[in-house]
PDB file of C-alpha atoms in Angstrom:
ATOM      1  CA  UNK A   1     127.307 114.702 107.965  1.00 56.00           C
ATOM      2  CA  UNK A   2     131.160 113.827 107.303  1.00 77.00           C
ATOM      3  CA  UNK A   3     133.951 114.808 109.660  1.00 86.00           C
ATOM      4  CA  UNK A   4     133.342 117.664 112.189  1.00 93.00           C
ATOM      5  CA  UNK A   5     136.458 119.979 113.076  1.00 93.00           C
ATOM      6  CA  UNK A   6     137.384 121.540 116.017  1.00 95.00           C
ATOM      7  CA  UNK A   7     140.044 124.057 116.012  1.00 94.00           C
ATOM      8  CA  UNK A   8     140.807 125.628 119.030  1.00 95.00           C
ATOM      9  CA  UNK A   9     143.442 128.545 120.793  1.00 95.00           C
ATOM     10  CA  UNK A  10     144.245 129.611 124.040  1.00 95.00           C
ATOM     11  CA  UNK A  11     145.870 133.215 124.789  1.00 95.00           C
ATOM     12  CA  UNK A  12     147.510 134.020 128.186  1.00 94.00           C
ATOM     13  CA  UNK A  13     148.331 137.601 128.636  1.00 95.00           C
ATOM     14  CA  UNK A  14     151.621 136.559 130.989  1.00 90.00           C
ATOM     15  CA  UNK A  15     152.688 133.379 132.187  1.00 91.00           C
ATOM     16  CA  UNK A  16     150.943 132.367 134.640  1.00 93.00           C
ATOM     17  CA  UNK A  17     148.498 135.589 133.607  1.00 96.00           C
ATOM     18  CA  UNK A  18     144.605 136.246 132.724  1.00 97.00           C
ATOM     19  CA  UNK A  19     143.813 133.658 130.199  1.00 97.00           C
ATOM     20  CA  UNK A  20     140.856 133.121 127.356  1.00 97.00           C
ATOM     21  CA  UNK A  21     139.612 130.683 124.857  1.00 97.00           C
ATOM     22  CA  UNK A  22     137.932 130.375 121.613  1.00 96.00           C
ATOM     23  CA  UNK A  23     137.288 127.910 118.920  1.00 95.00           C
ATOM     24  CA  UNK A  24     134.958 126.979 115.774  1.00 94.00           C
ATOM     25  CA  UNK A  25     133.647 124.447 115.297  1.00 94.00           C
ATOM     26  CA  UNK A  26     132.930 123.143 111.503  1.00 91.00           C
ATOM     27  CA  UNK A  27     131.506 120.715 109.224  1.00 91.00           C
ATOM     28  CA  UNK A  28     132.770 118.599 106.519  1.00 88.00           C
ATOM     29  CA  UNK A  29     132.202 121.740 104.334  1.00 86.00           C
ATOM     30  CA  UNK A  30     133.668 124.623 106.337  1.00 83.00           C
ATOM     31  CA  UNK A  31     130.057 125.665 107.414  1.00 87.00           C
ATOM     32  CA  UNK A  32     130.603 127.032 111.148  1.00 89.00           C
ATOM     33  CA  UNK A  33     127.864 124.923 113.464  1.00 92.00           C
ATOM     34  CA  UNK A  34     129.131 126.593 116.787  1.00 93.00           C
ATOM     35  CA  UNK A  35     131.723 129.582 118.187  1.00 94.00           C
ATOM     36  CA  UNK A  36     132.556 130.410 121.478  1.00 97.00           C
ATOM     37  CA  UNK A  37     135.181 132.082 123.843  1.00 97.00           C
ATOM     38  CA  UNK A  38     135.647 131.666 127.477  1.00 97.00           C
ATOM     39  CA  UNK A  39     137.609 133.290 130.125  1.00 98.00           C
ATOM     40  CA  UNK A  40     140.448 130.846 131.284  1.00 97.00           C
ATOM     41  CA  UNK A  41     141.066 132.745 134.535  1.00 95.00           C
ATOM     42  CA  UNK A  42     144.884 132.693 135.749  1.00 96.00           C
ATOM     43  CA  UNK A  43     146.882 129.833 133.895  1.00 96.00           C
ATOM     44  CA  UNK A  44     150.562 129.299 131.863  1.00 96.00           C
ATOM     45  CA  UNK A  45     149.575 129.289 128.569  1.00 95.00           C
ATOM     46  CA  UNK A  46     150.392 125.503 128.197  1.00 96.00           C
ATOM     47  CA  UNK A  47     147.104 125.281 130.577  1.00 97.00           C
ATOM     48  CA  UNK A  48     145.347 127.923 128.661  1.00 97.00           C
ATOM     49  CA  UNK A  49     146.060 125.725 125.619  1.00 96.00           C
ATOM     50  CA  UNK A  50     144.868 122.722 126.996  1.00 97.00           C
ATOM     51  CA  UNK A  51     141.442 124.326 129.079  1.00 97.00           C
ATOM     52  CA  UNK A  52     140.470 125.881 125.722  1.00 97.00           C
ATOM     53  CA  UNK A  53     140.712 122.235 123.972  1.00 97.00           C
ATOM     54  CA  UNK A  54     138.492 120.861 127.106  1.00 97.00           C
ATOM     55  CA  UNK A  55     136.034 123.859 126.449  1.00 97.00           C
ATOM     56  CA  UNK A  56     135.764 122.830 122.944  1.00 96.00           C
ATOM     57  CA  UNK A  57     134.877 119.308 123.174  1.00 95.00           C
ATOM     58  CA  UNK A  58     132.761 119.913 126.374  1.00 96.00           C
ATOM     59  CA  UNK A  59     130.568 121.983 124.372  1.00 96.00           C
ATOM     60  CA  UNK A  60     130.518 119.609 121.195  1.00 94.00           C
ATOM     61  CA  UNK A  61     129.362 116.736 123.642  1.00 92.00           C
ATOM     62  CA  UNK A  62     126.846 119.111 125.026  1.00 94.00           C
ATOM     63  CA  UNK A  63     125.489 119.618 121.325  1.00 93.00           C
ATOM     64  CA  UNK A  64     125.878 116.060 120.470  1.00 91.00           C
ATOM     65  CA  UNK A  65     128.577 116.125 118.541  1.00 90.00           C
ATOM     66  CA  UNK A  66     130.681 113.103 119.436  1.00 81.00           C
ATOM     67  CA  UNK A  67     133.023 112.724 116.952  1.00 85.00           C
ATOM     68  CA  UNK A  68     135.287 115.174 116.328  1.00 92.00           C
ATOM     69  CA  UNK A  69     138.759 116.110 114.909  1.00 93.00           C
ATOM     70  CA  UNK A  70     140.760 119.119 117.187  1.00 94.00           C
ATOM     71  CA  UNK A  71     142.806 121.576 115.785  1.00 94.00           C
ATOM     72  CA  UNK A  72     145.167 123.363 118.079  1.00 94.00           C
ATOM     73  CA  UNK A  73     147.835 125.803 117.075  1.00 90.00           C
ATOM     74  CA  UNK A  74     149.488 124.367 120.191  1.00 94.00           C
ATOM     75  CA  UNK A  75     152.126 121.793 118.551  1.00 94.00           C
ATOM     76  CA  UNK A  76     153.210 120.600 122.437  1.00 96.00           C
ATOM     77  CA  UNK A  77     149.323 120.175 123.700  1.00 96.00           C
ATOM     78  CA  UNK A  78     148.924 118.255 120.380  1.00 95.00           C
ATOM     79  CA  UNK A  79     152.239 116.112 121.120  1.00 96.00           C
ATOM     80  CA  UNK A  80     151.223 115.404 124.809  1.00 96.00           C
ATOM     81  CA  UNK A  81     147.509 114.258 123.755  1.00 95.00           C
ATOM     82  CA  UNK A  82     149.235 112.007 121.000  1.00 93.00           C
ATOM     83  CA  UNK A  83     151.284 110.416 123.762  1.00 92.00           C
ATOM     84  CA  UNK A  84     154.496 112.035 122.077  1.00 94.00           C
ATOM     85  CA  UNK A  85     155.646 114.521 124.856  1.00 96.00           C
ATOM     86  CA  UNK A  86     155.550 113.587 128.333  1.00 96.00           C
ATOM     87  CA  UNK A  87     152.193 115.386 130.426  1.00 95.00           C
ATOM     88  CA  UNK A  88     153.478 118.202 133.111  1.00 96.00           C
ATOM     89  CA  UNK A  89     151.980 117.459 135.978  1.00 95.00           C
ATOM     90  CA  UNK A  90     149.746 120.742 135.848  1.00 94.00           C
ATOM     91  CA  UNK A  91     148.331 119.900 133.108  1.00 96.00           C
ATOM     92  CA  UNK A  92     147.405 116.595 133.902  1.00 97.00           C
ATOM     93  CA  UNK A  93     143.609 116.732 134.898  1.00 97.00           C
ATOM     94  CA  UNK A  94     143.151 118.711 131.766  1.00 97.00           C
ATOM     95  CA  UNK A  95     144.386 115.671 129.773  1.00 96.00           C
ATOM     96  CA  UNK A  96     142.766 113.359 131.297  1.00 96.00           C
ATOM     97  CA  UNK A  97     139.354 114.757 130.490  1.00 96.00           C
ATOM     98  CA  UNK A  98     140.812 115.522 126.833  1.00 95.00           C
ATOM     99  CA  UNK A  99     141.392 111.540 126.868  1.00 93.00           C
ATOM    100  CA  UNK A 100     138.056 110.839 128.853  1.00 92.00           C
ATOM    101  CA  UNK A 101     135.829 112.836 125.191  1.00 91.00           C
ATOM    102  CA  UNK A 102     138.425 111.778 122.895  1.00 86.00           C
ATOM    103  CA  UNK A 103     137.377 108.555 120.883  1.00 72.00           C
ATOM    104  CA  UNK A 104     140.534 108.447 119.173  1.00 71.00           C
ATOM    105  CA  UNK A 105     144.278 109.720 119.850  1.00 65.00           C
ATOM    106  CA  UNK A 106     144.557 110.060 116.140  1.00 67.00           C
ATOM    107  CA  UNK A 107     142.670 113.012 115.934  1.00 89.00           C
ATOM    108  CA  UNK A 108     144.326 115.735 116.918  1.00 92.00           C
ATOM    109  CA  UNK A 109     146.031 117.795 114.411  1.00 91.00           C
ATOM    110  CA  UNK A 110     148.066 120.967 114.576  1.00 90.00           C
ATOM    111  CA  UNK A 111     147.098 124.052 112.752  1.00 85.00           C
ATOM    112  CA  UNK A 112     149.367 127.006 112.385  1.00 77.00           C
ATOM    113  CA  UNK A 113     147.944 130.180 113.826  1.00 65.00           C
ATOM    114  CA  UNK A 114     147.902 132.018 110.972  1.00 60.00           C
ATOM    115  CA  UNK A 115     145.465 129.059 109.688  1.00 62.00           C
ATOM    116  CA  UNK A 116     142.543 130.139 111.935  1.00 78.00           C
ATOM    117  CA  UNK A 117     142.358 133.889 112.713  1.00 87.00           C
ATOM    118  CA  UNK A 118     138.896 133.751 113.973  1.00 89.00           C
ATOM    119  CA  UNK A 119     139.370 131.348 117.023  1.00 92.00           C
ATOM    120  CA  UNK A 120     142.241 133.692 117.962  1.00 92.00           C
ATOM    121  CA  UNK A 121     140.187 136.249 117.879  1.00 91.00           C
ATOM    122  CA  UNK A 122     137.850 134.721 120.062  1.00 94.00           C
ATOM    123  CA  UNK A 123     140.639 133.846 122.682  1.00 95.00           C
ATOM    124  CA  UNK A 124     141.030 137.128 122.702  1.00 94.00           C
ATOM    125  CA  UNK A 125     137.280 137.973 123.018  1.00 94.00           C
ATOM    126  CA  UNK A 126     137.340 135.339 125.994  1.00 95.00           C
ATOM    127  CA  UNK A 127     139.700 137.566 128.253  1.00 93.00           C
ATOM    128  CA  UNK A 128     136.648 140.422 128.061  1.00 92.00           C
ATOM    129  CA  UNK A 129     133.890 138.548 129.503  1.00 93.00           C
ATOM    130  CA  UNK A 130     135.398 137.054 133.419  1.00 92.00           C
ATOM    131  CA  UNK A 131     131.508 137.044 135.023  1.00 91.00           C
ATOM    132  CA  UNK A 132     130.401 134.940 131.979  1.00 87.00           C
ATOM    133  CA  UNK A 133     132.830 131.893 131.732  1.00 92.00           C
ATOM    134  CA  UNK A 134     131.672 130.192 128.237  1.00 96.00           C
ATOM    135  CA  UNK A 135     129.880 132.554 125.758  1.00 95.00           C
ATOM    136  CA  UNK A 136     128.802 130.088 123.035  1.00 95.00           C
ATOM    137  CA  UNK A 137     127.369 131.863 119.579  1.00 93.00           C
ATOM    138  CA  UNK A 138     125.025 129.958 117.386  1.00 86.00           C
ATOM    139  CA  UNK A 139     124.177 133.011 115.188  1.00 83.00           C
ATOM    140  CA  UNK A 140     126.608 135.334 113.186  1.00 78.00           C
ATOM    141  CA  UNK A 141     124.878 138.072 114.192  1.00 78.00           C
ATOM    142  CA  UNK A 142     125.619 137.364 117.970  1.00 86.00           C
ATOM    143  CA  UNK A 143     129.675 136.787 117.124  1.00 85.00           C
ATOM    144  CA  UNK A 144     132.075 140.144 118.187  1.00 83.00           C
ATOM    145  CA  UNK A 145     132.271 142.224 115.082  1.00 78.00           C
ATOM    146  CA  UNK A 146     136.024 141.507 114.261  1.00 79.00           C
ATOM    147  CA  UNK A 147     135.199 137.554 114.288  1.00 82.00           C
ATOM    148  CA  UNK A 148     132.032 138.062 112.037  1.00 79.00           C
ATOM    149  CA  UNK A 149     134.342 139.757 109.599  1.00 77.00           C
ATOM    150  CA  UNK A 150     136.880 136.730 109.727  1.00 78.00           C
ATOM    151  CA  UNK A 151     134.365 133.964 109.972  1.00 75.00           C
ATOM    152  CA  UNK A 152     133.227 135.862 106.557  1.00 71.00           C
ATOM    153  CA  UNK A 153     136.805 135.833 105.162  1.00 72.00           C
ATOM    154  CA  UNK A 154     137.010 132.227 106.572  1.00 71.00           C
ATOM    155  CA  UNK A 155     134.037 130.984 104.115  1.00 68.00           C
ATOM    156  CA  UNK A 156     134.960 132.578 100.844  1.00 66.00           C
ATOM    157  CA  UNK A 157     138.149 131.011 100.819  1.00 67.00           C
ATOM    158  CA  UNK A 158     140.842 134.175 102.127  1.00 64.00           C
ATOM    159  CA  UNK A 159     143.558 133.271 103.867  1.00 60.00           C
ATOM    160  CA  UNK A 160     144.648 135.673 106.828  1.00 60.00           C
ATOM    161  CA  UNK A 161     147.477 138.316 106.950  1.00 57.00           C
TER     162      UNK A 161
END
């Protein structure tokens, strides 16, 4: 099956403020296997960061996808789970469960935003939905309009403006 990526993003309208999630998840050949967004509640958006990472690999663990490679747009998160930035203390649960899935500190990556328009997208799309924490989407059909159009964009190759 080759190596699964996760790429992830958090979005926090204020800090603290109402906060979502989204991510993709892909395979070795940029085929999306899963999508979702989730509403985050009120978190900084170092916390949103890290709770939409923790959604992510939740959910890959729930399909059975155990070994994956994260990629946040999040350069601190990423330098806190590689042991490179000290952990703020209200962030530290999150971590922790990061660690707890994680099979291996080396795989966290960062990606710059512009890299992954569609999980942003569904961060975005995560702040809508507060009585329906996780929305996962299996289908393209089921995905928000704007994030079918980028998941589209995504697979023939297009990079994002």
């Amino acid at each position: 099956m080759g190596i699964l990526t996760l790429n992830t993003d958090g979005c926090s309208k204020g800090n603290p403020g109402v906060s979502g999630g989204g991510g993709v998840l892909r395979d070795s050949n940029g085929r999306v296997l899963v999508e979702y967004s989730a509403f985050l509640e009120v978190n900084t958006s170092l916390c949103t960061e890290a709770l939409a990472l923790l959604t992510g690999l939740r959910l890959c663990f729930q399909k059975g996808y155990a070994q994956v490679r994260v990629q946040s747009d999040s350069p601190v998160v990423v330098g806190i789970l590689e042991l490179r930035f000290q952990c703020p203390w209200h962030i530290r649960r999150e971590v922790r469960q990061i660690w707890r899935l994680a099979t291996d500190l080396g795989q966290f990556f960062h990606s710059f935003r512009e890299a992954n328009k569609v999980v942003d997208i569904l961060a975005n799309v995560g702040l809508l939905h507060p009585h329906d924490h996780v929305r996962v989407y299996e289908q393209p059909y089921s995905l928000p309009q704007l994030a079918r159009g980028e998941t589209r964009m995504d697979k023939l190759g297009f990079p994002s403006i």
